[in-house]
């Protein structure tokens, strides 16, 4: 039988340490891989639910405990377009916005989430489009809901990965997002988007294309501005077509 | 000689699971040896996640889970761990449980996970966990180690919830999201200071003050 001292010495040998470290890595890694696989379905369901909730949050106020899946299924019609505004036979849930962002704008698949009227399921009340881009530190993304005139912003929902808390990260707060409500993206027939200004505390309520900035987060605001401009550009043909169809319908 | 050894063994075997000594392992960290207010460990997360009761509760639960299981497993492994890499081994075990908690929260409490994710990740470097492993689990048997983890996790959670109670109540006029002041018909304007980290500092300070005067603590000169 080994004495305690010998046992201790064995534990100090390089071979033992390397073996121990390797074994530990394999065991821990194996356990984590197993946990990750076992929990993946539940996690994916949560991510999907959060996506639906953020789309819906641009057009309506979601009560706590609301059945997001049910509302989404009855009120949202998903369509996927190409750059020219033609429908593509694909499911919007299969389109990865972040992956599409890496392609050239003309080659992107562009999902649109149409929010249907509660009473008339053929009438589109709002169109929600996804946006994606870069903030200061990492990617930012969001959903923009437009009124039936396909010009006025009904609501926005931004998310970010790594913007600075208290500064750029404020884009995901209601306070900032509410500033976009009622702004217009077209000036006559021309696409001008909505631009967040530098500096904070000014009143832009009379200007339909400007929103108040975030103090200390001008670079994140620039990222947001670029993101909006780029994606409204991608959707311009669809928006124009929808706008004129809408005008004819109302005549 | 061997007789004495056997006697000692017998005695140890006879020690009940919740002997006075073992009970102390749980009760001490709750008060006189509290990780936050006495050892002043884990302050970072105590300031960050205590604006509301719900995240504080989940954070406390997560840390409890991590301290208990890390302590238990390190204690089980303590006689095999090479002392030259013991800190890395401890870190590996702690991270294993932290990532487990993170994944579980992501699967079953997504909203809380979004709020807490950063801080759950930081449990890995939370001084309470490493401190207990190094100071206790490396030199004690599994059962007392588990109790020690439980005690320290509870001690941390107790302070966290206490701080969150005052911050949510005074800062937002609510508890667990339930508007307390509105319910009893008092108009309450939330105190913004309580929602800032400074508010947590003040409350932790007051808790330490109250605790010290209750325990008769005197600064050594």
PDB file of C-alpha atoms in Angstrom, chain A:
ATOM      1  CA  UNK A   1       0.000   0.000   0.000  1.00  0.00           C
ATOM      2  CA  UNK A   2       1.235   3.455  -0.826  1.00  0.00           C
ATOM      3  CA  UNK A   3       1.881   5.870   1.961  1.00  0.00           C
ATOM      4  CA  UNK A   4       0.396   9.308   1.839  1.00  0.00           C
ATOM      5  CA  UNK A   5       3.735  10.822   0.933  1.00  0.00           C
ATOM      6  CA  UNK A   6       4.244   8.558  -2.091  1.00  0.00           C
ATOM      7  CA  UNK A   7       0.701   9.202  -3.164  1.00  0.00           C
ATOM      8  CA  UNK A   8       1.364  12.919  -2.957  1.00  0.00           C
ATOM      9  CA  UNK A   9       4.531  12.580  -5.022  1.00  0.00           C
ATOM     10  CA  UNK A  10       2.737  10.686  -7.739  1.00  0.00           C
ATOM     11  CA  UNK A  11       0.262  13.524  -7.919  1.00  0.00           C
ATOM     12  CA  UNK A  12       3.072  15.983  -8.608  1.00  0.00           C
ATOM     13  CA  UNK A  13       4.503  14.142 -11.614  1.00  0.00           C
ATOM     14  CA  UNK A  14       4.093  15.751 -15.017  1.00  0.00           C
ATOM     15  CA  UNK A  15       2.550  12.630 -16.487  1.00  0.00           C
ATOM     16  CA  UNK A  16      -0.132  12.533 -13.841  1.00  0.00           C
ATOM     17  CA  UNK A  17      -0.909  16.233 -14.236  1.00  0.00           C
ATOM     18  CA  UNK A  18      -1.243  15.973 -18.002  1.00  0.00           C
ATOM     19  CA  UNK A  19      -3.399  12.867 -17.711  1.00  0.00           C
ATOM     20  CA  UNK A  20      -5.539  14.518 -15.051  1.00  0.00           C
ATOM     21  CA  UNK A  21      -6.038  17.702 -17.056  1.00  0.00           C
ATOM     22  CA  UNK A  22      -6.902  15.760 -20.192  1.00  0.00           C
ATOM     23  CA  UNK A  23      -9.398  13.558 -18.377  1.00  0.00           C
ATOM     24  CA  UNK A  24     -11.012  16.532 -16.703  1.00  0.00           C
ATOM     25  CA  UNK A  25     -11.370  18.320 -20.025  1.00  0.00           C
ATOM     26  CA  UNK A  26     -12.959  15.325 -21.690  1.00  0.00           C
ATOM     27  CA  UNK A  27     -15.391  14.712 -18.841  1.00  0.00           C
ATOM     28  CA  UNK A  28     -16.429  18.368 -18.479  1.00  0.00           C
ATOM     29  CA  UNK A  29     -16.633  18.855 -22.237  1.00  0.00           C
ATOM     30  CA  UNK A  30     -18.711  15.705 -22.633  1.00  0.00           C
ATOM     31  CA  UNK A  31     -21.151  16.751 -19.920  1.00  0.00           C
ATOM     32  CA  UNK A  32     -21.575  20.205 -21.413  1.00  0.00           C
ATOM     33  CA  UNK A  33     -22.048  18.857 -24.927  1.00  0.00           C
ATOM     34  CA  UNK A  34     -24.715  16.514 -23.615  1.00  0.00           C
ATOM     35  CA  UNK A  35     -26.491  19.293 -21.708  1.00  0.00           C
ATOM     36  CA  UNK A  36     -26.344  21.587 -24.713  1.00  0.00           C
ATOM     37  CA  UNK A  37     -27.868  18.969 -26.993  1.00  0.00           C
ATOM     38  CA  UNK A  38     -30.542  17.956 -24.513  1.00  0.00           C
ATOM     39  CA  UNK A  39     -31.654  21.540 -23.874  1.00  0.00           C
ATOM     40  CA  UNK A  40     -31.449  22.754 -27.462  1.00  0.00           C
ATOM     41  CA  UNK A  41     -35.108  22.198 -28.438  1.00  0.00           C
ATOM     42  CA  UNK A  42     -36.362  24.171 -25.447  1.00  0.00           C
ATOM     43  CA  UNK A  43     -33.848  26.951 -26.080  1.00  0.00           C
ATOM     44  CA  UNK A  44     -34.710  27.193 -29.779  1.00  0.00           C
ATOM     45  CA  UNK A  45     -38.380  27.447 -28.899  1.00  0.00           C
ATOM     46  CA  UNK A  46     -37.567  30.354 -26.588  1.00  0.00           C
ATOM     47  CA  UNK A  47     -35.539  32.149 -29.242  1.00  0.00           C
ATOM     48  CA  UNK A  48     -38.353  31.690 -31.748  1.00  0.00           C
ATOM     49  CA  UNK A  49     -40.907  32.977 -29.240  1.00  0.00           C
ATOM     50  CA  UNK A  50     -38.753  36.019 -28.524  1.00  0.00           C
ATOM     51  CA  UNK A  51     -38.500  36.703 -32.263  1.00  0.00           C
ATOM     52  CA  UNK A  52     -42.272  36.561 -32.635  1.00  0.00           C
ATOM     53  CA  UNK A  53     -42.763  38.741 -29.575  1.00  0.00           C
ATOM     54  CA  UNK A  54     -40.389  41.394 -30.889  1.00  0.00           C
ATOM     55  CA  UNK A  55     -42.142  41.458 -34.265  1.00  0.00           C
ATOM     56  CA  UNK A  56     -45.533  41.813 -32.590  1.00  0.00           C
ATOM     57  CA  UNK A  57     -44.258  44.424 -30.150  1.00  0.00           C
ATOM     58  CA  UNK A  58     -43.732  46.867 -33.042  1.00  0.00           C
ATOM     59  CA  UNK A  59     -47.427  46.901 -33.893  1.00  0.00           C
ATOM     60  CA  UNK A  60     -49.181  46.183 -30.620  1.00  0.00           C
ATOM     61  CA  UNK A  61     -48.715  46.210 -26.890  1.00  0.00           C
ATOM     62  CA  UNK A  62     -48.212  42.655 -25.689  1.00  0.00           C
ATOM     63  CA  UNK A  63     -49.796  42.086 -22.306  1.00  0.00           C
ATOM     64  CA  UNK A  64     -47.839  39.993 -19.871  1.00  0.00           C
ATOM     65  CA  UNK A  65     -48.763  36.349 -20.318  1.00  0.00           C
ATOM     66  CA  UNK A  66     -50.216  36.931 -23.778  1.00  0.00           C
ATOM     67  CA  UNK A  67     -50.242  33.892 -26.013  1.00  0.00           C
ATOM     68  CA  UNK A  68     -47.617  35.134 -28.442  1.00  0.00           C
ATOM     69  CA  UNK A  69     -47.689  32.046 -30.652  1.00  0.00           C
ATOM     70  CA  UNK A  70     -51.434  32.207 -31.131  1.00  0.00           C
ATOM     71  CA  UNK A  71     -51.511  35.946 -31.869  1.00  0.00           C
ATOM     72  CA  UNK A  72     -48.620  35.580 -34.259  1.00  0.00           C
ATOM     73  CA  UNK A  73     -50.221  32.699 -36.126  1.00  0.00           C
ATOM     74  CA  UNK A  74     -53.565  34.461 -36.595  1.00  0.00           C
ATOM     75  CA  UNK A  75     -52.390  38.026 -37.200  1.00  0.00           C
ATOM     76  CA  UNK A  76     -49.059  37.737 -39.018  1.00  0.00           C
ATOM     77  CA  UNK A  77     -48.673  36.621 -42.629  1.00  0.00           C
ATOM     78  CA  UNK A  78     -45.067  35.966 -43.558  1.00  0.00           C
ATOM     79  CA  UNK A  79     -43.875  36.575 -47.096  1.00  0.00           C
ATOM     80  CA  UNK A  80     -40.383  36.531 -48.565  1.00  0.00           C
ATOM     81  CA  UNK A  81     -39.361  38.897 -51.345  1.00  0.00           C
ATOM     82  CA  UNK A  82     -36.366  39.401 -53.562  1.00  0.00           C
ATOM     83  CA  UNK A  83     -34.771  42.784 -54.179  1.00  0.00           C
ATOM     84  CA  UNK A  84     -37.226  43.602 -56.978  1.00  0.00           C
ATOM     85  CA  UNK A  85     -40.198  43.088 -54.707  1.00  0.00           C
ATOM     86  CA  UNK A  86     -41.242  39.764 -56.229  1.00  0.00           C
ATOM     87  CA  UNK A  87     -42.439  37.018 -53.969  1.00  0.00           C
ATOM     88  CA  UNK A  88     -40.069  34.133 -53.458  1.00  0.00           C
ATOM     89  CA  UNK A  89     -41.382  30.721 -52.535  1.00  0.00           C
ATOM     90  CA  UNK A  90     -39.601  30.381 -49.204  1.00  0.00           C
ATOM     91  CA  UNK A  91     -40.581  30.424 -45.575  1.00  0.00           C
ATOM     92  CA  UNK A  92     -39.669  33.568 -43.662  1.00  0.00           C
ATOM     93  CA  UNK A  93     -38.616  31.469 -40.676  1.00  0.00           C
ATOM     94  CA  UNK A  94     -35.979  29.786 -42.848  1.00  0.00           C
ATOM     95  CA  UNK A  95     -34.403  33.106 -43.786  1.00  0.00           C
ATOM     96  CA  UNK A  96     -31.478  34.038 -41.565  1.00  0.00           C
ATOM     97  CA  UNK A  97     -31.374  37.828 -41.592  1.00  0.00           C
ATOM     98  CA  UNK A  98     -27.781  37.948 -40.377  1.00  0.00           C
ATOM     99  CA  UNK A  99     -26.610  35.585 -43.123  1.00  0.00           C
ATOM    100  CA  UNK A 100     -28.560  37.516 -45.772  1.00  0.00           C
ATOM    101  CA  UNK A 101     -26.892  40.714 -44.570  1.00  0.00           C
ATOM    102  CA  UNK A 102     -23.522  39.401 -45.730  1.00  0.00           C
ATOM    103  CA  UNK A 103     -24.773  39.102 -49.305  1.00  0.00           C
ATOM    104  CA  UNK A 104     -25.045  42.006 -51.710  1.00  0.00           C
ATOM    105  CA  UNK A 105     -28.323  43.910 -51.259  1.00  0.00           C
ATOM    106  CA  UNK A 106     -29.584  42.796 -54.675  1.00  0.00           C
ATOM    107  CA  UNK A 107     -29.141  39.131 -53.773  1.00  0.00           C
ATOM    108  CA  UNK A 108     -30.744  39.185 -50.337  1.00  0.00           C
ATOM    109  CA  UNK A 109     -33.912  37.376 -49.422  1.00  0.00           C
ATOM    110  CA  UNK A 110     -36.165  39.888 -47.715  1.00  0.00           C
ATOM    111  CA  UNK A 111     -38.910  38.703 -45.380  1.00  0.00           C
ATOM    112  CA  UNK A 112     -41.933  40.890 -44.695  1.00  0.00           C
ATOM    113  CA  UNK A 113     -44.271  40.223 -41.803  1.00  0.00           C
ATOM    114  CA  UNK A 114     -47.713  41.534 -42.692  1.00  0.00           C
ATOM    115  CA  UNK A 115     -49.891  42.356 -39.710  1.00  0.00           C
ATOM    116  CA  UNK A 116     -53.462  41.560 -40.679  1.00  0.00           C
ATOM    117  CA  UNK A 117     -56.597  43.230 -39.464  1.00  0.00           C
ATOM    118  CA  UNK A 118     -58.320  41.368 -36.638  1.00  0.00           C
ATOM    119  CA  UNK A 119     -61.658  41.455 -38.455  1.00  0.00           C
ATOM    120  CA  UNK A 120     -60.620  41.119 -42.085  1.00  0.00           C
ATOM    121  CA  UNK A 121     -57.755  38.696 -42.599  1.00  0.00           C
ATOM    122  CA  UNK A 122     -57.133  39.897 -46.168  1.00  0.00           C
ATOM    123  CA  UNK A 123     -56.491  43.476 -45.106  1.00  0.00           C
ATOM    124  CA  UNK A 124     -52.897  44.349 -44.251  1.00  0.00           C
ATOM    125  CA  UNK A 125     -52.835  46.836 -41.399  1.00  0.00           C
ATOM    126  CA  UNK A 126     -49.084  47.095 -40.994  1.00  0.00           C
ATOM    127  CA  UNK A 127     -45.999  45.774 -42.691  1.00  0.00           C
ATOM    128  CA  UNK A 128     -43.112  44.788 -40.452  1.00  0.00           C
ATOM    129  CA  UNK A 129     -39.672  44.543 -42.013  1.00  0.00           C
ATOM    130  CA  UNK A 130     -36.498  43.262 -40.370  1.00  0.00           C
ATOM    131  CA  UNK A 131     -33.330  45.358 -40.328  1.00  0.00           C
ATOM    132  CA  UNK A 132     -29.759  44.330 -39.574  1.00  0.00           C
ATOM    133  CA  UNK A 133     -26.438  46.105 -39.333  1.00  0.00           C
ATOM    134  CA  UNK A 134     -23.459  47.062 -37.233  1.00  0.00           C
ATOM    135  CA  UNK A 135     -23.480  49.282 -34.190  1.00  0.00           C
ATOM    136  CA  UNK A 136     -20.299  50.333 -32.474  1.00  0.00           C
ATOM    137  CA  UNK A 137     -19.089  46.998 -31.069  1.00  0.00           C
ATOM    138  CA  UNK A 138     -21.177  44.308 -32.635  1.00  0.00           C
ATOM    139  CA  UNK A 139     -24.253  43.581 -34.727  1.00  0.00           C
ATOM    140  CA  UNK A 140     -27.548  45.331 -34.150  1.00  0.00           C
ATOM    141  CA  UNK A 141     -30.874  44.242 -35.521  1.00  0.00           C
ATOM    142  CA  UNK A 142     -34.506  45.062 -35.274  1.00  0.00           C
ATOM    143  CA  UNK A 143     -37.975  45.210 -36.762  1.00  0.00           C
ATOM    144  CA  UNK A 144     -39.690  48.274 -38.192  1.00  0.00           C
ATOM    145  CA  UNK A 145     -43.463  48.404 -38.488  1.00  0.00           C
ATOM    146  CA  UNK A 146     -44.979  50.697 -41.102  1.00  0.00           C
ATOM    147  CA  UNK A 147     -48.547  51.961 -41.227  1.00  0.00           C
ATOM    148  CA  UNK A 148     -50.804  50.972 -44.147  1.00  0.00           C
ATOM    149  CA  UNK A 149     -49.501  53.996 -46.090  1.00  0.00           C
ATOM    150  CA  UNK A 150     -46.115  52.168 -46.179  1.00  0.00           C
ATOM    151  CA  UNK A 151     -44.489  55.430 -45.213  1.00  0.00           C
ATOM    152  CA  UNK A 152     -45.222  56.252 -41.583  1.00  0.00           C
ATOM    153  CA  UNK A 153     -43.406  54.301 -38.873  1.00  0.00           C
ATOM    154  CA  UNK A 154     -45.796  52.656 -36.468  1.00  0.00           C
ATOM    155  CA  UNK A 155     -43.197  51.265 -34.114  1.00  0.00           C
ATOM    156  CA  UNK A 156     -39.670  49.908 -33.976  1.00  0.00           C
ATOM    157  CA  UNK A 157     -37.907  47.266 -31.943  1.00  0.00           C
ATOM    158  CA  UNK A 158     -34.129  47.235 -31.803  1.00  0.00           C
ATOM    159  CA  UNK A 159     -31.875  44.616 -30.310  1.00  0.00           C
ATOM    160  CA  UNK A 160     -28.123  44.659 -29.929  1.00  0.00           C
ATOM    161  CA  UNK A 161     -25.380  42.224 -29.026  1.00  0.00           C
ATOM    162  CA  UNK A 162     -22.655  44.280 -27.443  1.00  0.00           C
ATOM    163  CA  UNK A 163     -23.433  47.988 -27.318  1.00  0.00           C
ATOM    164  CA  UNK A 164     -22.279  49.853 -24.218  1.00  0.00           C
ATOM    165  CA  UNK A 165     -24.802  49.650 -21.360  1.00  0.00           C
ATOM    166  CA  UNK A 166     -26.257  53.070 -20.626  1.00  0.00           C
ATOM    167  CA  UNK A 167     -25.042  54.488 -23.938  1.00  0.00           C
ATOM    168  CA  UNK A 168     -25.522  52.591 -27.186  1.00  0.00           C
ATOM    169  CA  UNK A 169     -27.461  49.838 -25.469  1.00  0.00           C
ATOM    170  CA  UNK A 170     -30.270  52.323 -24.983  1.00  0.00           C
ATOM    171  CA  UNK A 171     -31.453  51.550 -28.511  1.00  0.00           C
ATOM    172  CA  UNK A 172     -33.259  48.560 -27.030  1.00  0.00           C
ATOM    173  CA  UNK A 173     -35.150  50.745 -24.539  1.00  0.00           C
ATOM    174  CA  UNK A 174     -38.710  51.938 -25.114  1.00  0.00           C
ATOM    175  CA  UNK A 175     -37.606  55.469 -24.465  1.00  0.00           C
ATOM    176  CA  UNK A 176     -35.480  55.545 -27.617  1.00  0.00           C
ATOM    177  CA  UNK A 177     -37.745  53.355 -29.729  1.00  0.00           C
ATOM    178  CA  UNK A 178     -40.781  55.528 -29.075  1.00  0.00           C
ATOM    179  CA  UNK A 179     -38.988  58.453 -30.698  1.00  0.00           C
ATOM    180  CA  UNK A 180     -39.426  56.787 -34.088  1.00  0.00           C
ATOM    181  CA  UNK A 181     -43.197  56.575 -33.876  1.00  0.00           C
ATOM    182  CA  UNK A 182     -44.961  58.672 -36.512  1.00  0.00           C
ATOM    183  CA  UNK A 183     -41.787  59.464 -38.464  1.00  0.00           C
ATOM    184  CA  UNK A 184     -41.909  59.116 -42.241  1.00  0.00           C
ATOM    185  CA  UNK A 185     -39.393  57.354 -44.459  1.00  0.00           C
ATOM    186  CA  UNK A 186     -40.435  58.861 -47.825  1.00  0.00           C
ATOM    187  CA  UNK A 187     -40.391  62.520 -48.737  1.00  0.00           C
ATOM    188  CA  UNK A 188     -42.787  62.704 -51.681  1.00  0.00           C
ATOM    189  CA  UNK A 189     -41.558  59.866 -53.880  1.00  0.00           C
ATOM    190  CA  UNK A 190     -38.008  59.947 -52.577  1.00  0.00           C
ATOM    191  CA  UNK A 191     -36.649  57.601 -49.937  1.00  0.00           C
ATOM    192  CA  UNK A 192     -34.916  59.609 -47.201  1.00  0.00           C
ATOM    193  CA  UNK A 193     -35.212  57.231 -44.227  1.00  0.00           C
ATOM    194  CA  UNK A 194     -35.160  58.482 -40.649  1.00  0.00           C
ATOM    195  CA  UNK A 195     -31.945  59.804 -39.204  1.00  0.00           C
ATOM    196  CA  UNK A 196     -31.020  59.928 -35.552  1.00  0.00           C
ATOM    197  CA  UNK A 197     -29.254  63.186 -34.818  1.00  0.00           C
ATOM    198  CA  UNK A 198     -26.101  63.885 -32.842  1.00  0.00           C
ATOM    199  CA  UNK A 199     -26.713  65.291 -29.379  1.00  0.00           C
ATOM    200  CA  UNK A 200     -29.706  64.812 -27.166  1.00  0.00           C
ATOM    201  CA  UNK A 201     -32.556  66.857 -25.802  1.00  0.00           C
ATOM    202  CA  UNK A 202     -33.704  68.697 -28.908  1.00  0.00           C
ATOM    203  CA  UNK A 203     -37.241  68.632 -30.191  1.00  0.00           C
ATOM    204  CA  UNK A 204     -37.579  67.130 -33.663  1.00  0.00           C
ATOM    205  CA  UNK A 205     -41.324  66.599 -33.538  1.00  0.00           C
ATOM    206  CA  UNK A 206     -41.827  68.968 -36.496  1.00  0.00           C
ATOM    207  CA  UNK A 207     -39.349  67.122 -38.711  1.00  0.00           C
ATOM    208  CA  UNK A 208     -40.668  63.760 -39.963  1.00  0.00           C
ATOM    209  CA  UNK A 209     -37.216  62.445 -40.887  1.00  0.00           C
ATOM    210  CA  UNK A 210     -35.197  63.237 -37.765  1.00  0.00           C
ATOM    211  CA  UNK A 211     -35.224  61.801 -34.284  1.00  0.00           C
ATOM    212  CA  UNK A 212     -33.457  63.003 -31.160  1.00  0.00           C
ATOM    213  CA  UNK A 213     -30.038  61.425 -30.614  1.00  0.00           C
ATOM    214  CA  UNK A 214     -28.443  59.524 -27.777  1.00  0.00           C
ATOM    215  CA  UNK A 215     -25.889  61.504 -25.849  1.00  0.00           C
ATOM    216  CA  UNK A 216     -22.573  59.650 -25.810  1.00  0.00           C
ATOM    217  CA  UNK A 217     -23.671  57.072 -28.344  1.00  0.00           C
ATOM    218  CA  UNK A 218     -23.340  58.869 -31.655  1.00  0.00           C
ATOM    219  CA  UNK A 219     -21.507  55.949 -33.250  1.00  0.00           C
ATOM    220  CA  UNK A 220     -24.245  53.493 -32.359  1.00  0.00           C
ATOM    221  CA  UNK A 221     -26.770  56.009 -33.715  1.00  0.00           C
ATOM    222  CA  UNK A 222     -24.777  56.140 -36.959  1.00  0.00           C
ATOM    223  CA  UNK A 223     -24.976  52.358 -37.150  1.00  0.00           C
ATOM    224  CA  UNK A 224     -28.730  52.531 -36.672  1.00  0.00           C
ATOM    225  CA  UNK A 225     -29.046  55.214 -39.343  1.00  0.00           C
ATOM    226  CA  UNK A 226     -27.005  53.178 -41.834  1.00  0.00           C
ATOM    227  CA  UNK A 227     -29.019  50.080 -41.019  1.00  0.00           C
ATOM    228  CA  UNK A 228     -32.348  51.827 -41.630  1.00  0.00           C
ATOM    229  CA  UNK A 229     -31.195  53.527 -44.814  1.00  0.00           C
ATOM    230  CA  UNK A 230     -29.785  50.313 -46.240  1.00  0.00           C
ATOM    231  CA  UNK A 231     -32.797  48.175 -45.464  1.00  0.00           C
ATOM    232  CA  UNK A 232     -35.407  50.696 -46.540  1.00  0.00           C
ATOM    233  CA  UNK A 233     -33.400  50.765 -49.768  1.00  0.00           C
ATOM    234  CA  UNK A 234     -33.680  46.985 -50.036  1.00  0.00           C
ATOM    235  CA  UNK A 235     -37.430  47.128 -49.507  1.00  0.00           C
ATOM    236  CA  UNK A 236     -37.989  50.270 -51.589  1.00  0.00           C
ATOM    237  CA  UNK A 237     -39.486  48.481 -54.610  1.00  0.00           C
ATOM    238  CA  UNK A 238     -41.861  46.489 -52.418  1.00  0.00           C
ATOM    239  CA  UNK A 239     -42.877  49.589 -50.459  1.00  0.00           C
ATOM    240  CA  UNK A 240     -43.491  51.635 -53.601  1.00  0.00           C
ATOM    241  CA  UNK A 241     -45.558  48.872 -55.177  1.00  0.00           C
ATOM    242  CA  UNK A 242     -47.568  48.383 -51.998  1.00  0.00           C
ATOM    243  CA  UNK A 243     -48.046  52.124 -51.649  1.00  0.00           C
ATOM    244  CA  UNK A 244     -49.453  52.591 -55.136  1.00  0.00           C
ATOM    245  CA  UNK A 245     -51.645  49.482 -54.811  1.00  0.00           C
ATOM    246  CA  UNK A 246     -52.934  50.926 -51.575  1.00  0.00           C
ATOM    247  CA  UNK A 247     -53.646  54.311 -53.158  1.00  0.00           C
ATOM    248  CA  UNK A 248     -55.548  52.716 -56.025  1.00  0.00           C
ATOM    249  CA  UNK A 249     -57.580  50.681 -53.589  1.00  0.00           C
ATOM    250  CA  UNK A 250     -58.547  53.750 -51.651  1.00  0.00           C
ATOM    251  CA  UNK A 251     -59.568  55.715 -54.768  1.00  0.00           C
TER     252      UNK A 251
END
